[in-house]
């Protein structure tokens, strides 16, 4: 049984001004689409129907409270983002926050105006990304401008800097300019830089991270993940992302879809794991089981190993996507196109 969500991210677009090497959703400038207002309305209405008496789960971190609007970079289409917040507020939905990478934060007046409009439309909190991955394309001064302005508009308790401890680390290197990851390696050496990236950010090894950053961290043979299934993440976590194409993406499993959402209530009622052969393997046997399946079609595991089970999963899934390009479980298709 698929437990209904108690927190949710809506991916308004996969388009992003950056192309972070750790991105779980393979976002980047190559993507073009944004969610339509009609479809957004339908997702929000559907969520309202299943969240009649919603209170945020008290045992969970605020990042897992209510709805957050995400990307890609949602500020690339500000009128749409503003509409999303207004609509969610109008429906009485619990809004968590909006995420931003702060790449657009160049002019104080512009930032102040956009944040103020969002706040007055019902947005309580803002989430500002800060990491070596973001700093590759976004000079720290933009992140700092976003934080300074957000503190004025939303107040100190309502600004989430993810992750705050990187502010000082990045400032030590360069505030004015973006910083390639190679610079961190030059300064700290491969081992320490790998530790800073992986442990310092608590990286989930899904999406791009294993492929672009895996060489900087300890890897394990695929066999190590033999006992790890994904029942919790897929069926029980109660956290999901809904994307602009209608994909129900469980937890943080970018590129994996439990189906297309038309009516959310019906989606849960009709959910049948038996109709999702790849997802079923992941739930019952994890990515190692999926690898064994893919080996029948010629998949060869990486001899260098994998940083974590999600790295193995994405590697196997991108192979399966080549063999079964029409699989609806492996969606959106551009995830696989733009992953690496
Ligand atoms: S291994 Fe795959 S299905 Fe399991 S949690 Fe990671 S990305 Fe999701």
PDB file of N, CA and C in Angstrom, residues 2-11 14 25 43 47 50-51 54 60 63-70 97 99 232-243 246-254 256-259 261 264 267-268:
ATOM      1  N   UNK A   2       0.449   2.220  -0.801  1.00  0.00           N
ATOM      2  CA  UNK A   2       1.183   3.492  -0.860  1.00  0.00           C
ATOM      3  C   UNK A   2       0.561   4.448   0.157  1.00  0.00           C
ATOM      4  N   UNK A   3       1.344   4.833   1.173  1.00  0.00           N
ATOM      5  CA  UNK A   3       0.808   5.764   2.173  1.00  0.00           C
ATOM      6  C   UNK A   3       0.700   7.153   1.557  1.00  0.00           C
ATOM      7  N   UNK A   4      -0.418   7.843   1.814  1.00  0.00           N
ATOM      8  CA  UNK A   4      -0.554   9.181   1.225  1.00  0.00           C
ATOM      9  C   UNK A   4       0.465  10.164   1.796  1.00  0.00           C
ATOM     10  N   UNK A   5       0.783  11.146   1.001  1.00  0.00           N
ATOM     11  CA  UNK A   5       1.788  12.139   1.408  1.00  0.00           C
ATOM     12  C   UNK A   5       1.342  12.944   2.639  1.00  0.00           C
ATOM     13  N   UNK A   6       2.318  13.262   3.485  1.00  0.00           N
ATOM     14  CA  UNK A   6       2.042  14.275   4.511  1.00  0.00           C
ATOM     15  C   UNK A   6       2.952  15.490   4.310  1.00  0.00           C
ATOM     16  N   UNK A   7       3.739  15.467   3.251  1.00  0.00           N
ATOM     17  CA  UNK A   7       4.495  16.653   2.813  1.00  0.00           C
ATOM     18  C   UNK A   7       4.820  16.458   1.339  1.00  0.00           C
ATOM     19  N   UNK A   8       5.044  17.564   0.671  1.00  0.00           N
ATOM     20  CA  UNK A   8       5.067  17.508  -0.793  1.00  0.00           C
ATOM     21  C   UNK A   8       5.886  18.638  -1.397  1.00  0.00           C
ATOM     22  N   UNK A   9       6.659  18.306  -2.417  1.00  0.00           N
ATOM     23  CA  UNK A   9       7.305  19.339  -3.217  1.00  0.00           C
ATOM     24  C   UNK A   9       6.652  19.374  -4.593  1.00  0.00           C
ATOM     25  N   UNK A  10       6.350  20.552  -5.088  1.00  0.00           N
ATOM     26  CA  UNK A  10       5.853  20.643  -6.466  1.00  0.00           C
ATOM     27  C   UNK A  10       6.956  21.247  -7.316  1.00  0.00           C
ATOM     28  N   UNK A  11       7.381  20.475  -8.306  1.00  0.00           N
ATOM     29  CA  UNK A  11       8.454  20.920  -9.207  1.00  0.00           C
ATOM     30  C   UNK A  11       7.794  21.727 -10.323  1.00  0.00           C
ATOM     31  N   UNK A  14      11.877  21.998 -14.367  1.00  0.00           N
ATOM     32  CA  UNK A  14      13.221  21.430 -14.164  1.00  0.00           C
ATOM     33  C   UNK A  14      14.279  22.399 -14.695  1.00  0.00           C
ATOM     34  N   UNK A  25      17.569  15.869  -9.528  1.00  0.00           N
ATOM     35  CA  UNK A  25      16.530  15.856 -10.563  1.00  0.00           C
ATOM     36  C   UNK A  25      17.077  16.166 -11.956  1.00  0.00           C
ATOM     37  N   UNK A  43      -3.420  19.880  -9.258  1.00  0.00           N
ATOM     38  CA  UNK A  43      -2.588  19.241  -8.220  1.00  0.00           C
ATOM     39  C   UNK A  43      -2.912  19.806  -6.838  1.00  0.00           C
ATOM     40  N   UNK A  47      -4.552  17.894  -3.689  1.00  0.00           N
ATOM     41  CA  UNK A  47      -3.884  17.831  -2.382  1.00  0.00           C
ATOM     42  C   UNK A  47      -4.834  18.298  -1.287  1.00  0.00           C
ATOM     43  N   UNK A  50      -7.132  15.538  -0.103  1.00  0.00           N
ATOM     44  CA  UNK A  50      -6.613  14.491   0.799  1.00  0.00           C
ATOM     45  C   UNK A  50      -6.060  15.085   2.104  1.00  0.00           C
ATOM     46  N   UNK A  51      -5.915  16.395   2.149  1.00  0.00           N
ATOM     47  CA  UNK A  51      -5.415  17.049   3.377  1.00  0.00           C
ATOM     48  C   UNK A  51      -6.529  17.880   4.031  1.00  0.00           C
ATOM     49  N   UNK A  54      -5.293  18.909   7.757  1.00  0.00           N
ATOM     50  CA  UNK A  54      -3.822  18.796   7.774  1.00  0.00           C
ATOM     51  C   UNK A  54      -3.171  19.535   8.940  1.00  0.00           C
ATOM     52  N   UNK A  60       8.520  15.414  12.313  1.00  0.00           N
ATOM     53  CA  UNK A  60       9.384  15.621  11.133  1.00  0.00           C
ATOM     54  C   UNK A  60       9.933  17.042  11.091  1.00  0.00           C
ATOM     55  N   UNK A  63      11.447  20.916   6.937  1.00  0.00           N
ATOM     56  CA  UNK A  63      11.586  20.715   5.485  1.00  0.00           C
ATOM     57  C   UNK A  63      10.527  19.733   4.974  1.00  0.00           C
ATOM     58  N   UNK A  64       9.934  18.977   5.910  1.00  0.00           N
ATOM     59  CA  UNK A  64       8.903  17.997   5.555  1.00  0.00           C
ATOM     60  C   UNK A  64       7.534  18.436   6.079  1.00  0.00           C
ATOM     61  N   UNK A  65       7.285  19.729   6.044  1.00  0.00           N
ATOM     62  CA  UNK A  65       5.981  20.247   6.467  1.00  0.00           C
ATOM     63  C   UNK A  65       5.265  20.901   5.285  1.00  0.00           C
ATOM     64  N   UNK A  66       4.062  20.468   5.003  1.00  0.00           N
ATOM     65  CA  UNK A  66       3.231  21.118   3.992  1.00  0.00           C
ATOM     66  C   UNK A  66       3.772  20.988   2.575  1.00  0.00           C
ATOM     67  N   UNK A  67       3.445  22.002   1.783  1.00  0.00           N
ATOM     68  CA  UNK A  67       3.857  22.016   0.367  1.00  0.00           C
ATOM     69  C   UNK A  67       5.024  22.966   0.199  1.00  0.00           C
ATOM     70  N   UNK A  68       6.017  22.557  -0.535  1.00  0.00           N
ATOM     71  CA  UNK A  68       7.014  23.540  -0.958  1.00  0.00           C
ATOM     72  C   UNK A  68       7.060  23.584  -2.483  1.00  0.00           C
ATOM     73  N   UNK A  69       7.381  24.747  -2.983  1.00  0.00           N
ATOM     74  CA  UNK A  69       7.488  24.919  -4.435  1.00  0.00           C
ATOM     75  C   UNK A  69       8.962  24.928  -4.807  1.00  0.00           C
ATOM     76  N   UNK A  70       9.281  24.119  -5.815  1.00  0.00           N
ATOM     77  CA  UNK A  70      10.694  23.871  -6.106  1.00  0.00           C
ATOM     78  C   UNK A  70      10.941  23.842  -7.604  1.00  0.00           C
ATOM     79  N   UNK A  97       7.479  26.344   2.166  1.00  0.00           N
ATOM     80  CA  UNK A  97       8.484  27.318   1.722  1.00  0.00           C
ATOM     81  C   UNK A  97       8.640  27.250   0.204  1.00  0.00           C
ATOM     82  N   UNK A  99      11.826  27.267  -2.646  1.00  0.00           N
ATOM     83  CA  UNK A  99      13.283  27.103  -2.744  1.00  0.00           C
ATOM     84  C   UNK A  99      13.850  28.054  -3.801  1.00  0.00           C
ATOM     85  N   UNK A 232      10.584   1.810   2.257  1.00  0.00           N
ATOM     86  CA  UNK A 232      10.303   3.040   2.996  1.00  0.00           C
ATOM     87  C   UNK A 232      10.202   4.229   2.035  1.00  0.00           C
ATOM     88  N   UNK A 233      11.241   4.438   1.227  1.00  0.00           N
ATOM     89  CA  UNK A 233      11.284   5.627   0.371  1.00  0.00           C
ATOM     90  C   UNK A 233      10.088   5.683  -0.577  1.00  0.00           C
ATOM     91  N   UNK A 234       9.747   4.531  -1.157  1.00  0.00           N
ATOM     92  CA  UNK A 234       8.722   4.542  -2.205  1.00  0.00           C
ATOM     93  C   UNK A 234       7.304   4.487  -1.634  1.00  0.00           C
ATOM     94  N   UNK A 235       7.086   3.629  -0.650  1.00  0.00           N
ATOM     95  CA  UNK A 235       5.707   3.422  -0.191  1.00  0.00           C
ATOM     96  C   UNK A 235       5.375   4.096   1.131  1.00  0.00           C
ATOM     97  N   UNK A 236       6.379   4.291   1.990  1.00  0.00           N
ATOM     98  CA  UNK A 236       6.046   4.638   3.378  1.00  0.00           C
ATOM     99  C   UNK A 236       6.522   6.014   3.843  1.00  0.00           C
ATOM    100  N   UNK A 237       7.360   6.666   3.051  1.00  0.00           N
ATOM    101  CA  UNK A 237       7.963   7.918   3.544  1.00  0.00           C
ATOM    102  C   UNK A 237       6.942   9.046   3.680  1.00  0.00           C
ATOM    103  N   UNK A 238       5.871   8.970   2.928  1.00  0.00           N
ATOM    104  CA  UNK A 238       4.822  10.017   2.885  1.00  0.00           C
ATOM    105  C   UNK A 238       5.341  11.362   2.406  1.00  0.00           C
ATOM    106  N   UNK A 239       6.490  11.322   1.736  1.00  0.00           N
ATOM    107  CA  UNK A 239       7.022  12.535   1.117  1.00  0.00           C
ATOM    108  C   UNK A 239       7.199  12.244  -0.371  1.00  0.00           C
ATOM    109  N   UNK A 240       6.790  13.177  -1.198  1.00  0.00           N
ATOM    110  CA  UNK A 240       6.921  12.963  -2.640  1.00  0.00           C
ATOM    111  C   UNK A 240       7.098  14.303  -3.332  1.00  0.00           C
ATOM    112  N   UNK A 241       7.505  14.232  -4.588  1.00  0.00           N
ATOM    113  CA  UNK A 241       7.536  15.417  -5.439  1.00  0.00           C
ATOM    114  C   UNK A 241       6.611  15.156  -6.629  1.00  0.00           C
ATOM    115  N   UNK A 242       5.779  16.127  -6.926  1.00  0.00           N
ATOM    116  CA  UNK A 242       4.940  16.044  -8.120  1.00  0.00           C
ATOM    117  C   UNK A 242       5.560  16.993  -9.132  1.00  0.00           C
ATOM    118  N   UNK A 243       5.781  16.505 -10.338  1.00  0.00           N
ATOM    119  CA  UNK A 243       6.406  17.413 -11.301  1.00  0.00           C
ATOM    120  C   UNK A 243       5.393  17.983 -12.292  1.00  0.00           C
ATOM    121  N   UNK A 246       3.229  15.730 -14.320  1.00  0.00           N
ATOM    122  CA  UNK A 246       2.258  14.872 -13.623  1.00  0.00           C
ATOM    123  C   UNK A 246       2.887  13.672 -12.944  1.00  0.00           C
ATOM    124  N   UNK A 247       4.194  13.553 -12.989  1.00  0.00           N
ATOM    125  CA  UNK A 247       4.827  12.380 -12.372  1.00  0.00           C
ATOM    126  C   UNK A 247       4.770  12.436 -10.854  1.00  0.00           C
ATOM    127  N   UNK A 248       4.414  11.317 -10.266  1.00  0.00           N
ATOM    128  CA  UNK A 248       4.460  11.150  -8.815  1.00  0.00           C
ATOM    129  C   UNK A 248       5.833  10.560  -8.500  1.00  0.00           C
ATOM    130  N   UNK A 249       6.720  11.408  -8.009  1.00  0.00           N
ATOM    131  CA  UNK A 249       8.095  10.983  -7.749  1.00  0.00           C
ATOM    132  C   UNK A 249       8.233  10.719  -6.251  1.00  0.00           C
ATOM    133  N   UNK A 250       8.439   9.456  -5.856  1.00  0.00           N
ATOM    134  CA  UNK A 250       8.483   9.201  -4.422  1.00  0.00           C
ATOM    135  C   UNK A 250       9.746   9.801  -3.797  1.00  0.00           C
ATOM    136  N   UNK A 251       9.579  10.348  -2.599  1.00  0.00           N
ATOM    137  CA  UNK A 251      10.719  10.789  -1.792  1.00  0.00           C
ATOM    138  C   UNK A 251      11.645  11.694  -2.613  1.00  0.00           C
ATOM    139  N   UNK A 252      12.918  11.323  -2.775  1.00  0.00           N
ATOM    140  CA  UNK A 252      13.852  12.147  -3.570  1.00  0.00           C
ATOM    141  C   UNK A 252      14.348  11.362  -4.797  1.00  0.00           C
ATOM    142  N   UNK A 253      13.527  10.412  -5.269  1.00  0.00           N
ATOM    143  CA  UNK A 253      13.965   9.475  -6.318  1.00  0.00           C
ATOM    144  C   UNK A 253      13.771  10.083  -7.707  1.00  0.00           C
ATOM    145  N   UNK A 254      14.547  11.098  -8.031  1.00  0.00           N
ATOM    146  CA  UNK A 254      14.460  11.745  -9.343  1.00  0.00           C
ATOM    147  C   UNK A 254      14.529  10.714 -10.466  1.00  0.00           C
ATOM    148  N   UNK A 256      12.223   8.572 -11.255  1.00  0.00           N
ATOM    149  CA  UNK A 256      11.365   7.411 -11.002  1.00  0.00           C
ATOM    150  C   UNK A 256       9.944   7.917 -10.794  1.00  0.00           C
ATOM    151  N   UNK A 257       8.991   7.321 -11.521  1.00  0.00           N
ATOM    152  CA  UNK A 257       7.616   7.805 -11.452  1.00  0.00           C
ATOM    153  C   UNK A 257       6.674   6.670 -11.067  1.00  0.00           C
ATOM    154  N   UNK A 258       5.820   6.929 -10.080  1.00  0.00           N
ATOM    155  CA  UNK A 258       4.811   5.922  -9.694  1.00  0.00           C
ATOM    156  C   UNK A 258       3.569   6.038 -10.564  1.00  0.00           C
ATOM    157  N   UNK A 259       3.579   6.982 -11.490  1.00  0.00           N
ATOM    158  CA  UNK A 259       2.441   7.140 -12.395  1.00  0.00           C
ATOM    159  C   UNK A 259       2.128   8.608 -12.585  1.00  0.00           C
ATOM    160  N   UNK A 261      -0.410  11.711 -12.236  1.00  0.00           N
ATOM    161  CA  UNK A 261      -1.501  12.112 -11.345  1.00  0.00           C
ATOM    162  C   UNK A 261      -2.511  12.923 -12.135  1.00  0.00           C
ATOM    163  N   UNK A 264      -5.751  13.040  -7.506  1.00  0.00           N
ATOM    164  CA  UNK A 264      -4.851  12.463  -6.504  1.00  0.00           C
ATOM    165  C   UNK A 264      -5.537  11.394  -5.646  1.00  0.00           C
ATOM    166  N   UNK A 267      -5.728   8.410  -7.615  1.00  0.00           N
ATOM    167  CA  UNK A 267      -4.377   7.867  -7.790  1.00  0.00           C
ATOM    168  C   UNK A 267      -4.054   6.902  -6.650  1.00  0.00           C
ATOM    169  N   UNK A 268      -4.346   7.336  -5.427  1.00  0.00           N
ATOM    170  CA  UNK A 268      -4.084   6.448  -4.272  1.00  0.00           C
ATOM    171  C   UNK A 268      -4.995   5.221  -4.296  1.00  0.00           C
TER     172      UNK A 268
END
